[in-house]
Short mmCIF file of C-alpha atoms in Angstrom, two decimals:
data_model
loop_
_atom_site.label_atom_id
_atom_site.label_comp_id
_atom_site.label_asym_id
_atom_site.label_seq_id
_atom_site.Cartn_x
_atom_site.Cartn_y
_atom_site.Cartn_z
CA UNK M 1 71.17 -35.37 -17.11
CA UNK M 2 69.86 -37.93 -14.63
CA UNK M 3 66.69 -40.02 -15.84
CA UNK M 4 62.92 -38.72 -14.48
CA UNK M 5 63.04 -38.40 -11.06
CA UNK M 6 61.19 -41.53 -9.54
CA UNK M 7 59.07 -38.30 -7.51
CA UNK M 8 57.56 -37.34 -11.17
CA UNK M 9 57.01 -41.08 -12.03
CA UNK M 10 54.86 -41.08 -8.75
CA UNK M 11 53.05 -38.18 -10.66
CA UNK M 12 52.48 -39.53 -13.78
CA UNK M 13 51.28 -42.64 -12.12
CA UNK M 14 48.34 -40.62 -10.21
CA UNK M 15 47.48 -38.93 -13.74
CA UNK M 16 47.17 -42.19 -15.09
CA UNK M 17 45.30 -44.16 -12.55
CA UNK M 18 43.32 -40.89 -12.46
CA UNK M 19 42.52 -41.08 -15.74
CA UNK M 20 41.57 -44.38 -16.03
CA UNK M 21 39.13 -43.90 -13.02
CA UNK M 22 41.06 -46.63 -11.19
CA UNK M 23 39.68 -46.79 -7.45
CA UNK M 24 42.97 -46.03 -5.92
CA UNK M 25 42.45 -42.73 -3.45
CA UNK M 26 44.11 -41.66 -0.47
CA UNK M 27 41.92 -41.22 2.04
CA UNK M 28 41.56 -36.99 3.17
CA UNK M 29 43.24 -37.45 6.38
CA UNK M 30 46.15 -39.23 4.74
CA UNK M 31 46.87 -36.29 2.28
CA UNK M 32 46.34 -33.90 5.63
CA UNK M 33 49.30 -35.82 7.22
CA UNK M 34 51.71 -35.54 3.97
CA UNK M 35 50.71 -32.10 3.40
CA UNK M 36 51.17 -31.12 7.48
CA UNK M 37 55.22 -32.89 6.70
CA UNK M 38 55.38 -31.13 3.81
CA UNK M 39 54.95 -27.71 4.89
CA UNK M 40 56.64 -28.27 8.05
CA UNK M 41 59.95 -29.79 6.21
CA UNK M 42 59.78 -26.94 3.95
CA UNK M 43 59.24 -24.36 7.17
CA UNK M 44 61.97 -25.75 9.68
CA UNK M 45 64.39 -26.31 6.79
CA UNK M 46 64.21 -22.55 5.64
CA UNK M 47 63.85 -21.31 9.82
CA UNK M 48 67.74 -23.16 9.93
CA UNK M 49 69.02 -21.25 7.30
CA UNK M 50 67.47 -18.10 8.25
CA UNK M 51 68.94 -18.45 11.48
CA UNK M 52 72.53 -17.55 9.83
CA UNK M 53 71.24 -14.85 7.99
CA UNK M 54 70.19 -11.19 9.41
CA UNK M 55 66.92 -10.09 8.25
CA UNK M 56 67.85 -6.97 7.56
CA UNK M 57 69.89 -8.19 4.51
CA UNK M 58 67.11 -9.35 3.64
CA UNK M 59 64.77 -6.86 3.53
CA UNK M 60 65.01 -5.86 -0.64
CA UNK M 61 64.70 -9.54 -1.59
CA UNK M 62 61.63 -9.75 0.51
CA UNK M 63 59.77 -6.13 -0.25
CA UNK M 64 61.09 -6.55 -4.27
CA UNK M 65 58.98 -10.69 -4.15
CA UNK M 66 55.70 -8.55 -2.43
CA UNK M 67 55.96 -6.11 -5.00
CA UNK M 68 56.29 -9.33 -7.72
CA UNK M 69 53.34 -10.63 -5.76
CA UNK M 70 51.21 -7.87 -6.48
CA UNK M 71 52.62 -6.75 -9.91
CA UNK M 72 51.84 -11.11 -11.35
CA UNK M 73 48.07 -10.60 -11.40
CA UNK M 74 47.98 -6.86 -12.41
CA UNK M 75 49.85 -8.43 -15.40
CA UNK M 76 47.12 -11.81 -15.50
CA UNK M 77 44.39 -9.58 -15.23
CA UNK M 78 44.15 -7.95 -18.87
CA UNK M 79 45.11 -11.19 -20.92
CA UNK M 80 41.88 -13.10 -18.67
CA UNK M 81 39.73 -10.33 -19.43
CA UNK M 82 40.45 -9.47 -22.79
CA UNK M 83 41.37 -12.57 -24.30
CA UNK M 84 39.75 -14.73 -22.66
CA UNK M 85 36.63 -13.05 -21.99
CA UNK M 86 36.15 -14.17 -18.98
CA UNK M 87 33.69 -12.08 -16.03
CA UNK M 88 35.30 -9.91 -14.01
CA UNK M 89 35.10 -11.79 -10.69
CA UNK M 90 36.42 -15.01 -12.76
CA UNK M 91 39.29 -13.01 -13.90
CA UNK M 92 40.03 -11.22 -10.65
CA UNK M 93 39.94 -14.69 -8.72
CA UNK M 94 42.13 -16.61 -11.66
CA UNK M 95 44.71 -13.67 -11.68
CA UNK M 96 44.75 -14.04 -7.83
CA UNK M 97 45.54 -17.91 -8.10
CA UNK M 98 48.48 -17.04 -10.72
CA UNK M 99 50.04 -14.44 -8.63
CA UNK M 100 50.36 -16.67 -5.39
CA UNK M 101 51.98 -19.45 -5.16
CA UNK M 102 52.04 -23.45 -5.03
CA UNK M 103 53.96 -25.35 -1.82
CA UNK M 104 53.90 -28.48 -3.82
CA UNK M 105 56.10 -27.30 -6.78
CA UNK M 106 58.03 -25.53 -4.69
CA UNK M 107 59.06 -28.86 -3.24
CA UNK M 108 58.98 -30.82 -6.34
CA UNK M 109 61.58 -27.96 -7.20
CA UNK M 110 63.12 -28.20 -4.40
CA UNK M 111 63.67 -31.77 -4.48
CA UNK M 112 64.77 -31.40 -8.23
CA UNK M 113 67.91 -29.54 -7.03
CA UNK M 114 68.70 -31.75 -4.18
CA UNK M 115 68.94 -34.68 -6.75
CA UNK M 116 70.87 -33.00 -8.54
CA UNK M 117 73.93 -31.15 -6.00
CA UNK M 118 72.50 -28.12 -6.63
CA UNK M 119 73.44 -25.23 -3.68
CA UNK M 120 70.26 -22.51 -3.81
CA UNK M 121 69.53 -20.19 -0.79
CA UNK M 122 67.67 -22.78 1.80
CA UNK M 123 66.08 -19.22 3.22
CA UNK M 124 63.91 -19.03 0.03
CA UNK M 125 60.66 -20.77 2.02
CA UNK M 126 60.56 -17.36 4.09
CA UNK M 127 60.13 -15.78 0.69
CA UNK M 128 57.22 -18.47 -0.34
CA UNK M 129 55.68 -17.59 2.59
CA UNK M 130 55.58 -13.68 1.70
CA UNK M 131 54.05 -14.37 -1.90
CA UNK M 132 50.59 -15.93 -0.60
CA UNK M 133 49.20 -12.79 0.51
CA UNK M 134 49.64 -9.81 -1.84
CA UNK M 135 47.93 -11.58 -4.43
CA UNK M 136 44.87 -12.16 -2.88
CA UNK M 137 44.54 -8.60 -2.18
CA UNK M 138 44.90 -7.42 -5.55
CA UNK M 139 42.71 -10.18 -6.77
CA UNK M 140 39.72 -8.81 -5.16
CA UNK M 141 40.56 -5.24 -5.48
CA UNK M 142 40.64 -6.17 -9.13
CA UNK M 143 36.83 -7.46 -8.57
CA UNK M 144 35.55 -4.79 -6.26
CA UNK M 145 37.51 -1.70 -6.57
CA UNK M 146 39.54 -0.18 -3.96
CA UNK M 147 35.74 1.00 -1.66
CA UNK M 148 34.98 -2.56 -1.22
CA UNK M 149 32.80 -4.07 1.01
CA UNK M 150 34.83 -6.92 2.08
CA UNK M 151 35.15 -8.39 5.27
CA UNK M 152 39.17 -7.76 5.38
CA UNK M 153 39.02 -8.76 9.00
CA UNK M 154 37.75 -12.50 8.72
CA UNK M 155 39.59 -12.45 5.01
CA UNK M 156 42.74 -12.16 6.93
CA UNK M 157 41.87 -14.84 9.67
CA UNK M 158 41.03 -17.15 6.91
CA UNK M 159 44.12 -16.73 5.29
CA UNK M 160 46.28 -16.48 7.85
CA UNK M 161 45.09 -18.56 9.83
CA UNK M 162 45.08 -21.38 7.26
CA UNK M 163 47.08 -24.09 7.11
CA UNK M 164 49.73 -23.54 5.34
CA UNK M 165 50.42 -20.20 6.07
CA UNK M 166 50.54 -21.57 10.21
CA UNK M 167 52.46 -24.79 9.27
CA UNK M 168 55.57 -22.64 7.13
CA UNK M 169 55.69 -19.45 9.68
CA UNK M 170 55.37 -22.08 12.30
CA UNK M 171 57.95 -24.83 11.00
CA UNK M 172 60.32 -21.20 9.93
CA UNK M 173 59.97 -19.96 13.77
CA UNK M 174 60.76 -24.06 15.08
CA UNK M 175 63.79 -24.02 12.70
CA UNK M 176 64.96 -20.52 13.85
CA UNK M 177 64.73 -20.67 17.29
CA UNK M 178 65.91 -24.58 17.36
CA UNK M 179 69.02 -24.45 14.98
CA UNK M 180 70.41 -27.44 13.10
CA UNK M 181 71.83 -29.79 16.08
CA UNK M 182 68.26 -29.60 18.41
CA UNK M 183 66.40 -30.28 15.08
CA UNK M 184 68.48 -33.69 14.59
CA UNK M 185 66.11 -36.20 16.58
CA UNK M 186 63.27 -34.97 14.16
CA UNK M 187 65.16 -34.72 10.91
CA UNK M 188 64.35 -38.26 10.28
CA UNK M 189 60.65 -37.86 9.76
CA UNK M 190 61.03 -33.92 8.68
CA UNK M 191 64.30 -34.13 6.10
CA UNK M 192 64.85 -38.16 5.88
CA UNK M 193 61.15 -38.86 4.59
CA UNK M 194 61.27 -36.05 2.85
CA UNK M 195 61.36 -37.55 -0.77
CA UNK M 196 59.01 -40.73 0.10
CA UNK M 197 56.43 -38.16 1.40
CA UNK M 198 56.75 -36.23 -1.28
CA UNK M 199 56.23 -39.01 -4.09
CA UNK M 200 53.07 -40.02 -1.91
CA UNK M 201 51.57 -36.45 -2.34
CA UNK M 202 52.13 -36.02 -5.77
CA UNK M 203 50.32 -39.73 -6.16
CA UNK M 204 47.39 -38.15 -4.66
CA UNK M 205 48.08 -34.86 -6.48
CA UNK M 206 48.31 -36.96 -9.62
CA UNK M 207 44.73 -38.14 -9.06
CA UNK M 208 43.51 -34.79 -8.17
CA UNK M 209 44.68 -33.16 -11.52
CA UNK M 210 42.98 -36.17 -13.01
CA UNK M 211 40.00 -35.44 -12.02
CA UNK M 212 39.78 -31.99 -13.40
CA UNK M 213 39.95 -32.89 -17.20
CA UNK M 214 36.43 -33.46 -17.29
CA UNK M 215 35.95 -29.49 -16.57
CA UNK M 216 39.14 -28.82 -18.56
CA UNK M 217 37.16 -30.42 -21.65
CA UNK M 218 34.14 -27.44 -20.36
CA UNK M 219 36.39 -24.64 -20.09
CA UNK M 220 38.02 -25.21 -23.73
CA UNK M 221 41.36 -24.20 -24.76
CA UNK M 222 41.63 -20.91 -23.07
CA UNK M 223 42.31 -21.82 -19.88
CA UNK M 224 44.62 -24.89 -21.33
CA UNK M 225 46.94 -21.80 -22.97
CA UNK M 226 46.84 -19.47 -20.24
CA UNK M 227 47.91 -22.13 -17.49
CA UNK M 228 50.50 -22.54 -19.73
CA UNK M 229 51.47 -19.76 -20.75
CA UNK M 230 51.37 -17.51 -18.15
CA UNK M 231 53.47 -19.42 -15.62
CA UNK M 232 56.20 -19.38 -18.73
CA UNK M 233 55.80 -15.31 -18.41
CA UNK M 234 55.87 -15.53 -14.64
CA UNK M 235 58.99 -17.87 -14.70
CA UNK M 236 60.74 -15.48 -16.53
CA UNK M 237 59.22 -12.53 -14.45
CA UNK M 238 60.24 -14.58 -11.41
CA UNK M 239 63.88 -15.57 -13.16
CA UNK M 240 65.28 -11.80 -13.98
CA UNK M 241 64.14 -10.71 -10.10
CA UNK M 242 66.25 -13.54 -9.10
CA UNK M 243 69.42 -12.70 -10.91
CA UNK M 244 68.55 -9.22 -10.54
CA UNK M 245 68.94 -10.08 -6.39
CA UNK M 246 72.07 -12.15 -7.14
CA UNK M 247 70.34 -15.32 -5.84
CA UNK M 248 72.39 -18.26 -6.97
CA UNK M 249 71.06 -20.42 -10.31
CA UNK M 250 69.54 -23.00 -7.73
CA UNK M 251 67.94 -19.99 -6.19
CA UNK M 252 67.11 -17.94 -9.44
CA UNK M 253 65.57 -21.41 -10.48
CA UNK M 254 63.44 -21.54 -7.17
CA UNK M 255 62.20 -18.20 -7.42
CA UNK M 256 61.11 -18.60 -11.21
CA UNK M 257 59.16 -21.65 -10.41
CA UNK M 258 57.49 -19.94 -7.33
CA UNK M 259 56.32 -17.10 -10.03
CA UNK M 260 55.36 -19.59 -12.33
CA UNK M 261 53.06 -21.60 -9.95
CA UNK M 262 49.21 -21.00 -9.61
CA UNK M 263 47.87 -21.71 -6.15
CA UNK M 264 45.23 -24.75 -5.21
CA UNK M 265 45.00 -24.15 -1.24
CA UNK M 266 45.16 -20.61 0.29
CA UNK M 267 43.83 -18.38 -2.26
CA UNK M 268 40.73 -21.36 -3.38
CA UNK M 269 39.36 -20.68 0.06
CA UNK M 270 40.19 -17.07 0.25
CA UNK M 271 38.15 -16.25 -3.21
CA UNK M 272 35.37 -18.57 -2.19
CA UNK M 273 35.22 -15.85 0.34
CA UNK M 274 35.73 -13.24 -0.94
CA UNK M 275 34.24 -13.76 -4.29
CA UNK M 276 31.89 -16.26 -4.08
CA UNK M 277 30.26 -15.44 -7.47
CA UNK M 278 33.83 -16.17 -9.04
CA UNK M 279 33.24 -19.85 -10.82
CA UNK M 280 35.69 -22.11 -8.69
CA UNK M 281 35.87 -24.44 -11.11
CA UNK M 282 37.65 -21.96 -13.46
CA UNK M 283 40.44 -21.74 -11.58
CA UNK M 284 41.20 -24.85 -9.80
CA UNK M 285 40.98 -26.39 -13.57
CA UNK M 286 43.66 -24.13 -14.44
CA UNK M 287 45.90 -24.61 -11.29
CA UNK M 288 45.37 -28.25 -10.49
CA UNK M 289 44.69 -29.44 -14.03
CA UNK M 290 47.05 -27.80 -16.16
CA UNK M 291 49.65 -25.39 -14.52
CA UNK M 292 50.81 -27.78 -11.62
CA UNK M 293 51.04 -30.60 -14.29
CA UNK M 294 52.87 -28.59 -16.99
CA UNK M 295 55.46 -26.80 -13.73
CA UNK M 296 56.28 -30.41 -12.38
CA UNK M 297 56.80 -32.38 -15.99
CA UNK M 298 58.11 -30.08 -17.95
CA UNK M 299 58.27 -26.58 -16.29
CA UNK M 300 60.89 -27.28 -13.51
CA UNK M 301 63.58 -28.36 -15.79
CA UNK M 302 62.76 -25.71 -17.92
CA UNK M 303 63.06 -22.82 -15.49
CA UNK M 304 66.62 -24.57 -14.38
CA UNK M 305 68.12 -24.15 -18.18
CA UNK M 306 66.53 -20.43 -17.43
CA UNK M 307 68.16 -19.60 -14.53
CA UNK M 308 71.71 -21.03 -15.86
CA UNK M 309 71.35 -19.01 -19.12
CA UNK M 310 71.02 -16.11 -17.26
CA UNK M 311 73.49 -16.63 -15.49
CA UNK M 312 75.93 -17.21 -17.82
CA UNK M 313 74.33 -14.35 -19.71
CA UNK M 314 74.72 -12.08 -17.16
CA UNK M 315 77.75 -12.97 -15.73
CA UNK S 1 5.69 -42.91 23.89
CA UNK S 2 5.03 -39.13 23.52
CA UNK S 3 7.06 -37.45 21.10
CA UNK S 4 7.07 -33.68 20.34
CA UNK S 5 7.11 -32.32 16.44
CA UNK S 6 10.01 -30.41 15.69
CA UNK S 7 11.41 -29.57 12.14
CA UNK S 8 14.71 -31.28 10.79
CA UNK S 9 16.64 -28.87 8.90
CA UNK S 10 19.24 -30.47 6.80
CA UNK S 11 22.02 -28.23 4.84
CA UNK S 12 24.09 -29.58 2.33
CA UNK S 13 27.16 -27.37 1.09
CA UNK S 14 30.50 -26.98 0.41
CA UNK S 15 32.99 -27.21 3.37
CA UNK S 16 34.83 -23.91 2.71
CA UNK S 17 31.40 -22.57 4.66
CA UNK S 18 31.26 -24.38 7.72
CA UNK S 19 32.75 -21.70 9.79
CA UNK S 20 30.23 -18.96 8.80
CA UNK S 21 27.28 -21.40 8.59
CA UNK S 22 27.61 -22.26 11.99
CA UNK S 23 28.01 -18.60 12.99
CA UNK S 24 24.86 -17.76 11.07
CA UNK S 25 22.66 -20.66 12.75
CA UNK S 26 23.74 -19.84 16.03
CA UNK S 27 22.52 -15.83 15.86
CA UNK S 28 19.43 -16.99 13.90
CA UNK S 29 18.38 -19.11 17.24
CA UNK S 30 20.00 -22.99 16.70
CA UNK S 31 20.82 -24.77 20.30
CA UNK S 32 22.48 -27.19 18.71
CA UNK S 33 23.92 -28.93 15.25
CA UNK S 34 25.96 -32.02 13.73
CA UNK S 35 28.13 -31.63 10.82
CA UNK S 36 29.39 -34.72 8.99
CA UNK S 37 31.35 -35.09 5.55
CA UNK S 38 30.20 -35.30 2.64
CA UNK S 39 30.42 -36.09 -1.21
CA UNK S 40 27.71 -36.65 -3.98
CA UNK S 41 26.96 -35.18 -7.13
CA UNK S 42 24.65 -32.10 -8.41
CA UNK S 43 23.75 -29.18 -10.83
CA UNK S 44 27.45 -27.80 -9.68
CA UNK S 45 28.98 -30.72 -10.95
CA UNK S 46 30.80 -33.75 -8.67
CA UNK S 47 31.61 -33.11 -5.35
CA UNK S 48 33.91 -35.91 -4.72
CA UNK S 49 35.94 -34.66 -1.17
CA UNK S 50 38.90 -35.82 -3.35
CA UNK S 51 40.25 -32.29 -2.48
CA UNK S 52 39.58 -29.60 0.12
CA UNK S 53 37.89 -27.24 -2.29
CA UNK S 54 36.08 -29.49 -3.64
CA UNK S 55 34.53 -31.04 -0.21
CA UNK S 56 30.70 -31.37 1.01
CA UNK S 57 29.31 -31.25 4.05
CA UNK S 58 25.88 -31.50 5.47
CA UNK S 59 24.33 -29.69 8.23
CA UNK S 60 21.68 -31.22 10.26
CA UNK S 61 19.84 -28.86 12.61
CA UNK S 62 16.91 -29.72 14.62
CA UNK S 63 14.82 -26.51 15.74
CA UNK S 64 11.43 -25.25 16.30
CA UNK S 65 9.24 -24.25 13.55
CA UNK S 66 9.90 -20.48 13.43
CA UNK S 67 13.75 -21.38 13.85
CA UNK S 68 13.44 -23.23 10.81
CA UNK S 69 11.99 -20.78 8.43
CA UNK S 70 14.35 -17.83 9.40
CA UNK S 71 17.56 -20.19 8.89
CA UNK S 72 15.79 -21.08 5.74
CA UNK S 73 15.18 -17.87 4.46
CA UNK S 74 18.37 -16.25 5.59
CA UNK S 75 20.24 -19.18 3.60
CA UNK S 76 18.36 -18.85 0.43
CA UNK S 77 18.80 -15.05 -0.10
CA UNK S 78 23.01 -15.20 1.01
CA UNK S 79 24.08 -18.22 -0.15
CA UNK S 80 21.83 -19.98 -2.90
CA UNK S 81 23.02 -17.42 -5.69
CA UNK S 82 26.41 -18.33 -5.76
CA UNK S 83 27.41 -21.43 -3.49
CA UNK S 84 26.49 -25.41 -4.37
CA UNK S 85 23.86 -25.48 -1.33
CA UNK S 86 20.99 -27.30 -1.12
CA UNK S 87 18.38 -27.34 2.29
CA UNK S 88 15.45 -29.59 2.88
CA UNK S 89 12.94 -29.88 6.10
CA UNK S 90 11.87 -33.06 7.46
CA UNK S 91 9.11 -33.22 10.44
CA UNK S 92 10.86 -35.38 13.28
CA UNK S 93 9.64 -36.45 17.11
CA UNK S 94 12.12 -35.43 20.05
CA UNK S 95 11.52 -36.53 23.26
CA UNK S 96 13.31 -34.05 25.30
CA UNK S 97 11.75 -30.81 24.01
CA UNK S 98 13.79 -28.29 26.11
CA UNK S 99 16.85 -29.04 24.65
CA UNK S 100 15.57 -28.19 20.92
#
């Protein structure tokens, strides 16, 4: 077992400058530029691999992670309403965030494994980039009911069209069509700043999450145990389709922790949309201030242990 | 110097609207506007551009009177119920009259 990785240390160090409502902040268009690497690394990396693979292969993985995208909130939806008590549209748009997925901790996770000389299927961002949608669509069918009134058309632009959704399909066409040898005079700022750009996001991240406790001390324990606890559920959800696949442990891993993330980009801007009357501050509190904290200190290593026991399990 | 009255209408909001606001100002008769970034604080809490969900911006139209009042009331009943928005109108003096 190696010691915390110096990425997570970044982390904790936002939290607890965050906390401590220290001035430090990264100004926006500095977190645009890490994010823009970010999701391009994580794009061009997966459009190499997928180069070698033939898509028709892949077709079950890809239609049996939809189906987990829309299947997550149906399964968020009950415990939120019922438990929780929470409004409809603030259940709908919470089960939403829970069901897609979060770039960051995919590349926390990501990084995890390549610290550690662990193989998983470098394809898997093509996968990421299927899981953004379906959620969204069930989340406000879960508000509206299937005769809705909602503007699919510019729904779709906005999500779409959105930044990350451009910068992985984009940095996964680059990749394809470019192969590993053309992509070599990049690599250095795409794959060999990888690491340093990630441990400067998660600074900023660190500071983000910080500055939701306030509302997390609002929204009460609730929220607290379903950020928790549902990604747990989802990992495992995410963990059994993996194995079920016959992805490798890295990749089981991977898939697990892309089930167990909540989003804090695409599907925040597609509910404030769609469902303006949902509360945003319900569910970025959960996302940013508990589930992406819990997924990068503790969940990650968890859903590796997962993925081996299954594996071992299972044969 | 000879200045003619035209109404200020300023629009402050979150940025996740700045695509549709500007949509909406143009049909309801605006020649013109000027977006800049904002943060501050309010009844929906601290909006502190730390974060692109949680970014301001403000909206600052200049118009003719009759301009003014339908962007007004066309903001108030879509947007006031459920978005952080808030909209004040100043008097102000332009001096090329045409172009507002």
């Amino acid at each position: 077992m190696l010691p915390i990785d110096p990425i997570v240390l970044f982390f904790m160090l936002g939290l607890a400058a965050g906390l401590a409502r220290s001035d430090l902040r990264l100004p926006g268009a500095v977190y645009e530029f890490l994010s823009v690497i970010l999701l391009l690394a994580i794009g061009l990396k997966g459009g190499v691999e997928l180069a070698q693979q033939s898509l028709v292969a892949l077709l079950p993985q890809m239609i049996a992670v939809v189906l987990m995208g829309l299947a997550l909130p149906l399964a968020a939806y009950p415990v939120l309403r019922v438990i929780g008590r929470l409004a409809r549209a603030d259940a709908a748009s919470i089960a939403a965030h829970y069901g897609s997925v979060s770039v960051g901790t995919y590349a926390v996770a990501v990084a995890w494994l390549v610290s550690r000389e662990v193989a998983f299927e470098e394809y898997l961002p093509l996968l990421l980039v299927l899981l953004e949608m379906p959620a969204i669509v069930v989340g406000i069918m879960l508000a509206r009911g299937v005769s809705a009134d909602t503007d699919w058309k510019s729904l779709a632009r906005e999500v779409f069209l959105g930044k990350s959704i451009v910068l992985l399909v984009g940095g996964l066409l680059i990749g394809w069509a470019a192969g590993p040898v053309a992509l070599e005079p990049v690599s250095g700022l795409f794959f060999g700043l990888f690491h340093g750009v990630l441990a400067l996001f998660l600074l900023e991240m660190g500071l983000v999450a910080a500055g939701q406790v306030t509302s997390l001390r609002r929204h009460g324990l609730f929220l607290v145990a379903f950020g928790v606890g549902f990604p747990l559920f989802g990992a495992l959800v995410g963990a059994v389709l993996g194995w079920l696949l016959g992805l490798s442990p890295g990749g089981t891993m991977l898939l697990a922790t892309l089930a167990a993330s909540a989003s804090y980009i695409a599907v925040p801007a597609a509910m404030r949309m769609a469902l303006p009357e949902a509360n945003p501050a319900l569910s970025l509190t959960a996302s940013l201030g508990v589930t992406f904290p819990f997924n990068i200190l503790v969940g990650i290593p968890l859903y590796h242990q997962l993925a081996g026991l299954l594996h071992r399990l299972g044969g | 110097m000879h200045a003619d009255p035209r109404k200020l209408v300023t629009i402050v909001t979150e940025a996740a609207l700045e695509r549709r606001l500007v949509n909406d100002l143009k049909r309801l008769g605006a020649h013109g506007y000027t977006i800049s970034d904002a943060r501050g604080e309010g009844s929906r809490g601290v909006r502190n551009a730390g974060w692109d969900a949680t970014g301001n911006i403000r909206v600052e139209v200049i118009c003719d009177e009759a301009t003014a009042e339908r962007i007004a009331a066309h903001l108030k009943a879509v947007y006031y119920a459920n978005y952080a928005m808030i909209l004040y109108l100043s008097d102000v003096g332009v001096l090329r009259p045409q172009k507002f």
